[in-house]
């Protein structure tokens, strides 16, 4: 996966168009998101958001090629990723409840006095991935949870993955993003939106429930097109708001 997102010819051209250069050998040998963790120790939050948006743009363009379509020029994609992220933040500032219809990575913010907001569906014909992670400090384990749903709130696919180790919040977010994207790539799932929830559990209850479930299993669990038992009540409750 590191090769596809960083060091293949197309990905390199995109990064260079953004005036970024990486340790291409380390990228290629990336395992379990370790290189993303390394980058999170170098770049600040806004830079990492731009990096994640570019990673997603590259992944999306390569998916087009897999499905027989032509990817846009590397320079055009680099410009798209930068402009899109800025436009997304501007739109969120003006209309915080409006869901974007192009590939996005959004974060639920921590407002202690705000009422919990329900899961919001993506636009018609696109898919939304909710991801989360939780740590069991005494056992030094982390649970990763990911749920992919359509505009009707139907579960398309889900993931619960236990991993060894505990991490800082920004490192954990990099970990869960890496594992979720890797899983989606292997399953050839066409995702349009990603929503994370590192600070509160309002609109991300399903992913959080799977992350907790992952702490109690020994190996990765996946589901396709079914409402999984660990979060059955959450999914049913969320569907009431769709």
XYZ file of N, CA and C in Angstrom, residues 38-201:
492
model
N 5.343 8.187 11.603
C 6.571 8.978 11.485
C 6.256 10.374 10.941
N 5.428 10.457 9.923
C 5.078 11.753 9.343
C 4.313 12.625 10.337
N 3.476 11.981 11.177
C 2.701 12.751 12.152
C 3.594 13.390 13.214
N 4.807 12.884 13.368
C 5.753 13.476 14.325
C 6.538 14.630 13.694
N 6.434 14.767 12.368
C 7.167 15.807 11.644
C 6.272 16.983 11.294
N 5.042 16.679 10.822
C 4.139 17.720 10.346
C 3.113 18.097 11.414
N 2.608 19.330 11.331
C 1.575 19.763 12.271
C 0.200 19.304 11.799
N -0.848 19.660 12.558
C -2.190 19.165 12.284
C -2.686 19.566 10.893
N -2.542 20.842 10.528
C -3.035 21.302 9.225
C -2.272 20.641 8.083
N -0.970 20.439 8.269
C -0.170 19.774 7.242
C -0.575 18.314 7.086
N -0.884 17.659 8.228
C -1.325 16.272 8.158
C -2.692 16.164 7.495
N -3.567 17.142 7.714
C -4.869 17.134 7.050
C -4.690 17.229 5.538
N -3.769 18.094 5.096
C -3.493 18.195 3.669
C -2.892 16.904 3.132
N -2.002 16.289 3.932
C -1.388 15.035 3.519
C -2.437 13.936 3.388
N -3.340 13.836 4.369
C -4.386 12.815 4.318
C -5.316 13.042 3.126
N -5.651 14.318 2.868
C -6.524 14.625 1.740
C -5.852 14.224 0.429
N -4.551 14.459 0.318
C -3.813 14.085 -0.891
C -3.722 12.575 -1.023
N -3.480 11.879 0.095
C -3.460 10.414 0.072
C -4.777 9.874 -0.455
N -5.870 10.455 0.033
C -7.192 9.985 -0.383
C -7.439 10.277 -1.853
N -6.985 11.443 -2.317
C -7.149 11.796 -3.722
C -6.382 10.823 -4.616
N -5.165 10.478 -4.206
C -4.359 9.518 -4.972
C -5.053 8.161 -5.005
N -5.534 7.709 -3.837
C -6.219 6.416 -3.740
C -7.444 6.396 -4.647
N -8.196 7.511 -4.657
C -9.410 7.588 -5.461
C -9.099 7.556 -6.959
N -8.051 8.258 -7.366
C -7.671 8.266 -8.777
C -7.196 6.889 -9.229
N -6.453 6.204 -8.365
C -5.989 4.866 -8.728
C -7.145 3.872 -8.800
N -8.180 4.110 -8.010
C -9.390 3.292 -8.115
C -10.055 3.473 -9.468
N -10.002 4.698 -10.008
C -10.569 4.949 -11.331
C -9.887 4.073 -12.380
N -8.563 3.975 -12.266
C -7.794 3.168 -13.217
C -8.192 1.701 -13.107
N -8.355 1.222 -11.864
C -8.764 -0.171 -11.638
C -10.092 -0.459 -12.318
N -10.987 0.539 -12.327
C -12.317 0.358 -12.912
C -12.385 0.836 -14.361
N -11.226 0.971 -15.003
C -11.187 1.237 -16.433
C -11.271 2.684 -16.862
N -11.213 3.607 -15.904
C -11.260 5.019 -16.268
C -9.859 5.631 -16.222
N -9.732 6.826 -16.742
C -8.430 7.482 -16.828
C -8.246 8.436 -15.662
N -7.090 8.352 -15.000
C -6.789 9.252 -13.888
C -6.401 10.619 -14.437
N -6.706 11.665 -13.684
C -6.313 12.999 -14.109
C -4.800 13.181 -13.971
N -4.248 14.186 -14.602
C -2.810 14.444 -14.549
C -2.371 14.684 -13.108
N -1.151 14.262 -12.790
C -0.645 14.367 -11.421
C -0.673 15.804 -10.915
N -0.269 16.750 -11.733
C -0.267 18.153 -11.323
C -1.684 18.645 -11.041
N -2.633 18.214 -11.858
C -4.034 18.600 -11.649
C -4.579 18.020 -10.345
N -4.179 16.794 -10.043
C -4.648 16.164 -8.802
C -4.069 16.865 -7.582
N -2.807 17.271 -7.656
C -2.183 17.986 -6.547
C -2.917 19.301 -6.274
N -3.257 20.008 -7.337
C -3.994 21.266 -7.197
C -5.399 21.010 -6.659
N -6.058 19.944 -7.166
C -7.401 19.593 -6.699
C -7.411 19.327 -5.194
N -6.442 18.541 -4.713
C -6.401 18.181 -3.292
C -6.250 19.413 -2.417
N -5.367 20.338 -2.820
C -5.140 21.550 -2.029
C -6.367 22.454 -2.027
N -6.938 22.677 -3.209
C -8.100 23.560 -3.316
C -9.325 22.951 -2.658
N -9.506 21.636 -2.843
C -10.683 20.997 -2.279
C -10.704 21.078 -0.757
N -9.549 20.826 -0.130
C -9.507 20.873 1.327
C -9.833 22.265 1.833
N -9.305 23.292 1.171
C -9.600 24.656 1.582
C -11.079 24.976 1.393
N -11.629 24.567 0.258
C -13.054 24.796 0.004
C -13.929 24.066 1.009
N -13.500 22.862 1.383
C -14.258 22.088 2.368
C -14.297 22.801 3.713
N -13.141 23.303 4.166
C -13.098 24.020 5.434
C -13.940 25.292 5.375
N -13.890 25.984 4.229
C -14.708 27.187 4.071
C -16.193 26.851 4.135
N -16.582 25.753 3.483
C -17.988 25.334 3.494
C -18.429 24.915 4.887
N -17.552 24.213 5.609
C -17.882 23.793 6.971
C -18.078 24.999 7.881
N -17.288 26.046 7.650
C -17.409 27.252 8.467
C -18.726 27.968 8.210
N -19.142 27.995 6.931
C -20.376 28.683 6.573
C -21.604 27.826 6.826
N -21.494 26.505 6.529
C -22.638 25.582 6.649
C -22.172 24.314 7.349
N -21.991 24.339 8.659
C -21.406 23.204 9.372
C -22.198 21.920 9.310
N -23.482 21.962 8.950
C -24.283 20.734 8.933
C -24.430 20.140 7.546
N -23.885 20.821 6.531
C -24.028 20.344 5.162
C -22.936 19.333 4.850
N -23.323 18.155 4.375
C -22.349 17.120 4.032
C -21.766 17.396 2.665
N -20.430 17.223 2.529
C -19.780 17.412 1.237
C -20.021 16.189 0.368
N -19.981 16.377 -0.966
C -20.272 15.273 -1.868
C -19.042 14.757 -2.586
N -17.877 15.368 -2.384
C -16.634 14.873 -2.956
C -15.824 14.224 -1.839
N -14.721 13.505 -2.149
C -13.969 12.817 -1.106
C -13.536 13.759 0.001
N -13.919 13.478 1.236
C -13.586 14.350 2.360
C -13.161 13.538 3.556
N -12.397 14.199 4.424
C -12.074 13.640 5.728
C -12.499 14.669 6.745
N -13.510 14.363 7.549
C -14.006 15.322 8.518
C -13.805 14.789 9.920
N -13.796 15.733 10.874
C -13.530 15.387 12.267
C -14.632 15.960 13.137
N -15.242 15.117 13.979
C -16.212 15.612 14.949
C -15.458 16.380 16.028
N -15.904 17.600 16.335
C -15.206 18.425 17.304
C -15.761 18.205 18.707
N -14.940 18.505 19.713
C -15.317 18.285 21.096
C -15.880 19.567 21.695
N -17.196 19.667 21.822
C -17.851 20.799 22.460
C -18.667 20.244 23.627
N -18.202 20.502 24.845
C -18.799 19.859 26.008
C -20.257 20.245 26.220
N -20.686 21.425 25.720
C -22.061 21.850 25.949
C -22.962 21.549 24.767
N -22.391 21.016 23.697
C -23.192 20.749 22.506
C -23.986 19.465 22.656
N -25.202 19.458 22.115
C -26.019 18.253 22.149
C -25.469 17.242 21.156
N -25.520 15.953 21.473
C -25.023 14.935 20.553
C -25.731 15.002 19.203
N -24.968 14.915 18.120
C -25.554 14.950 16.785
C -25.596 13.547 16.215
N -26.705 13.161 15.588
C -26.816 11.817 15.036
C -25.954 11.660 13.789
N -25.739 10.413 13.409
C -25.004 10.130 12.177
C -25.738 10.744 10.999
N -25.011 11.441 10.127
C -25.629 12.058 8.952
C -25.255 11.267 7.712
N -26.227 10.929 6.867
C -25.952 10.113 5.687
C -25.227 10.906 4.605
N -24.489 10.227 3.743
C -23.860 10.897 2.605
C -24.901 11.189 1.534
N -24.477 11.893 0.505
C -25.381 12.172 -0.606
C -25.737 10.879 -1.331
N -26.778 10.924 -2.100
C -27.237 9.757 -2.843
C -26.146 9.224 -3.760
N -26.044 7.914 -3.832
C -25.122 7.174 -4.708
C -23.672 7.187 -4.248
N -23.366 7.749 -3.064
C -21.999 7.691 -2.557
C -21.986 6.970 -1.209
N -20.798 6.617 -0.749
C -20.626 5.861 0.495
C -19.806 6.658 1.502
N -20.121 6.459 2.774
C -19.426 7.170 3.848
C -18.814 6.159 4.815
N -17.551 6.382 5.141
C -16.827 5.509 6.057
C -16.620 6.227 7.380
N -17.114 5.644 8.465
C -16.850 6.145 9.812
C -15.785 5.271 10.460
N -14.774 5.901 11.031
C -13.675 5.154 11.643
C -13.408 5.672 13.049
N -12.911 4.780 13.897
C -12.596 5.156 15.269
C -11.624 4.146 15.861
N -11.006 4.517 16.961
C -10.109 3.612 17.674
C -10.253 3.857 19.163
N -10.021 2.826 19.959
C -10.057 2.954 21.408
C -8.938 2.123 22.001
N -8.436 2.553 23.157
C -7.254 1.933 23.763
C -7.617 1.287 25.091
N -7.057 0.086 25.317
C -7.148 -0.574 26.621
C -5.756 -0.480 27.226
N -5.551 0.530 28.070
C -4.207 0.850 28.535
C -3.550 -0.271 29.340
N -4.330 -0.992 30.153
C -3.729 -2.026 30.999
C -3.180 -3.193 30.191
N -3.804 -3.498 29.057
C -3.326 -4.593 28.200
C -2.479 -4.089 27.037
N -2.343 -2.763 26.922
C -1.553 -2.142 25.860
C -2.045 -2.556 24.476
N -3.367 -2.576 24.303
C -3.974 -2.931 23.029
C -4.852 -1.791 22.520
N -4.989 -1.725 21.213
C -5.854 -0.729 20.571
C -6.853 -1.441 19.676
N -8.101 -1.006 19.727
C -9.132 -1.564 18.853
C -9.479 -0.573 17.759
N -9.513 -1.048 16.527
C -9.856 -0.220 15.373
C -11.241 -0.621 14.872
N -12.097 0.354 14.624
C -13.429 0.086 14.105
C -13.715 0.915 12.874
N -14.351 0.320 11.867
C -14.705 1.035 10.638
C -16.033 0.517 10.122
N -16.921 1.437 9.742
C -18.233 1.077 9.200
C -18.477 1.881 7.929
N -18.807 1.192 6.857
C -19.108 1.833 5.581
C -20.607 1.721 5.320
N -21.286 2.867 5.146
C -22.735 2.872 4.943
C -23.120 3.739 3.753
N -24.294 3.431 3.196
C -24.793 4.206 2.062
C -25.726 5.305 2.547
N -26.354 5.994 1.617
C -27.197 7.138 1.957
C -28.442 6.748 2.756
N -28.831 5.473 2.699
C -29.987 4.997 3.465
C -29.606 4.459 4.839
N -28.323 4.537 5.165
C -27.848 4.038 6.447
C -27.600 2.547 6.467
N -27.662 1.891 5.305
C -27.422 0.453 5.231
C -25.921 0.159 5.322
N -25.563 -0.851 6.091
C -24.166 -1.236 6.234
C -23.698 -1.962 4.975
N -22.692 -1.425 4.322
C -22.095 -2.054 3.143
C -20.968 -2.980 3.566
N -20.169 -2.542 4.533
C -19.066 -3.358 5.045
C -18.636 -2.801 6.395
N -17.984 -3.628 7.200
C -17.532 -3.190 8.519
C -16.277 -3.952 8.915
N -15.510 -3.342 9.802
C -14.225 -3.899 10.225
C -14.024 -3.697 11.718
N -13.515 -4.732 12.391
C -13.076 -4.631 13.785
C -11.700 -5.281 13.855
N -10.682 -4.494 14.195
C -9.306 -4.995 14.137
C -8.553 -4.686 15.431
N -8.046 -5.701 16.106
C -7.196 -5.459 17.273
C -5.741 -5.268 16.838
N -5.062 -4.301 17.414
C -3.636 -4.118 17.153
C -2.914 -3.926 18.477
N -1.680 -4.329 18.529
C -0.879 -4.247 19.752
C -0.278 -2.861 19.892
N -0.365 -2.301 21.100
C 0.225 -1.000 21.370
C -0.816 0.055 21.665
N -0.419 1.098 22.383
C -1.269 2.260 22.630
C -0.526 3.492 22.128
N -1.293 4.490 21.663
C -0.686 5.601 20.954
C -1.328 6.922 21.370
N -0.636 8.016 21.065
C -1.203 9.346 21.259
C -2.360 9.529 20.272
N -3.218 10.511 20.542
C -4.438 10.651 19.748
C -4.161 10.830 18.261
N -3.191 11.699 17.903
C -2.936 11.916 16.481
C -2.269 10.709 15.843
N -1.465 9.968 16.631
C -0.859 8.741 16.119
C -1.924 7.669 15.912
N -2.873 7.605 16.853
C -3.935 6.615 16.762
C -4.823 6.890 15.548
N -5.066 8.174 15.272
C -5.882 8.513 14.111
C -5.177 8.099 12.815
N -3.855 8.283 12.780
C -3.087 7.849 11.610
C -3.160 6.334 11.454
N -3.088 5.625 12.573
C -3.168 4.158 12.548
C -4.515 3.691 11.998
N -5.598 4.226 12.559
C -6.924 3.755 12.151
C -7.206 4.133 10.706
N -6.708 5.291 10.262
C -6.902 5.680 8.869
C -6.153 4.727 7.944
N -4.918 4.394 8.314
C -4.131 3.481 7.492
C -4.816 2.120 7.370
N -5.187 1.531 8.500
C -5.782 0.199 8.480
C -7.126 0.193 7.738
N -7.917 1.250 7.921
C -9.215 1.315 7.255
C -9.060 1.457 5.746
N -8.129 2.309 5.320
C -7.897 2.477 3.883
C -7.326 1.206 3.266
N -6.426 0.561 3.993
C -5.840 -0.685 3.492
C -6.918 -1.751 3.315
N -7.804 -1.860 4.295
C -8.920 -2.807 4.218
C -9.841 -2.471 3.049
N -10.195 -1.191 2.912
C -11.081 -0.773 1.820
C -10.440 -1.043 0.461
N -9.139 -0.816 0.369
C -8.426 -1.057 -0.878
C -8.453 -2.535 -1.246
N -8.228 -3.390 -0.265
C -8.231 -4.830 -0.513
C -9.616 -5.319 -0.933
N -10.651 -4.705 -0.381
C -12.026 -5.098 -0.708
C -12.571 -4.380 -1.943
N -11.758 -3.473 -2.525
C -12.167 -2.676 -3.688
C -13.457 -1.905 -3.418
N -13.514 -1.302 -2.228
C -14.676 -0.518 -1.833
C -14.492 0.933 -2.267
N -15.476 1.478 -2.945
C -15.400 2.842 -3.473
C -15.967 3.805 -2.436
N -15.103 4.442 -1.654
C -15.517 5.342 -0.584
C -15.419 6.785 -1.057
N -16.382 7.601 -0.659
C -16.372 9.014 -1.038
C -16.128 9.930 0.148
N -16.602 9.552 1.335
C -16.418 10.376 2.515
C -15.838 9.547 3.657
N -15.003 10.202 4.472
C -14.493 9.586 5.693
C -14.804 10.526 6.851
N -15.297 9.963 7.948
C -15.564 10.761 9.146
C -14.892 10.083 10.330
N -14.044 10.851 11.033
C -13.383 10.327 12.221
C -13.971 10.993 13.452
N -13.675 10.432 14.605
C -14.226 10.963 15.854
C -13.255 10.654 16.976
N -12.188 11.448 17.063
C -11.150 11.165 18.048
C -11.491 11.689 19.439
N -12.455 12.624 19.548
C -12.666 13.288 20.824
C -14.029 13.030 21.469
N -15.071 12.771 20.677
C -16.373 12.507 21.280
C -17.084 11.424 20.486
N -18.148 10.861 21.044
C -18.800 9.694 20.436
C -20.231 9.980 20.034
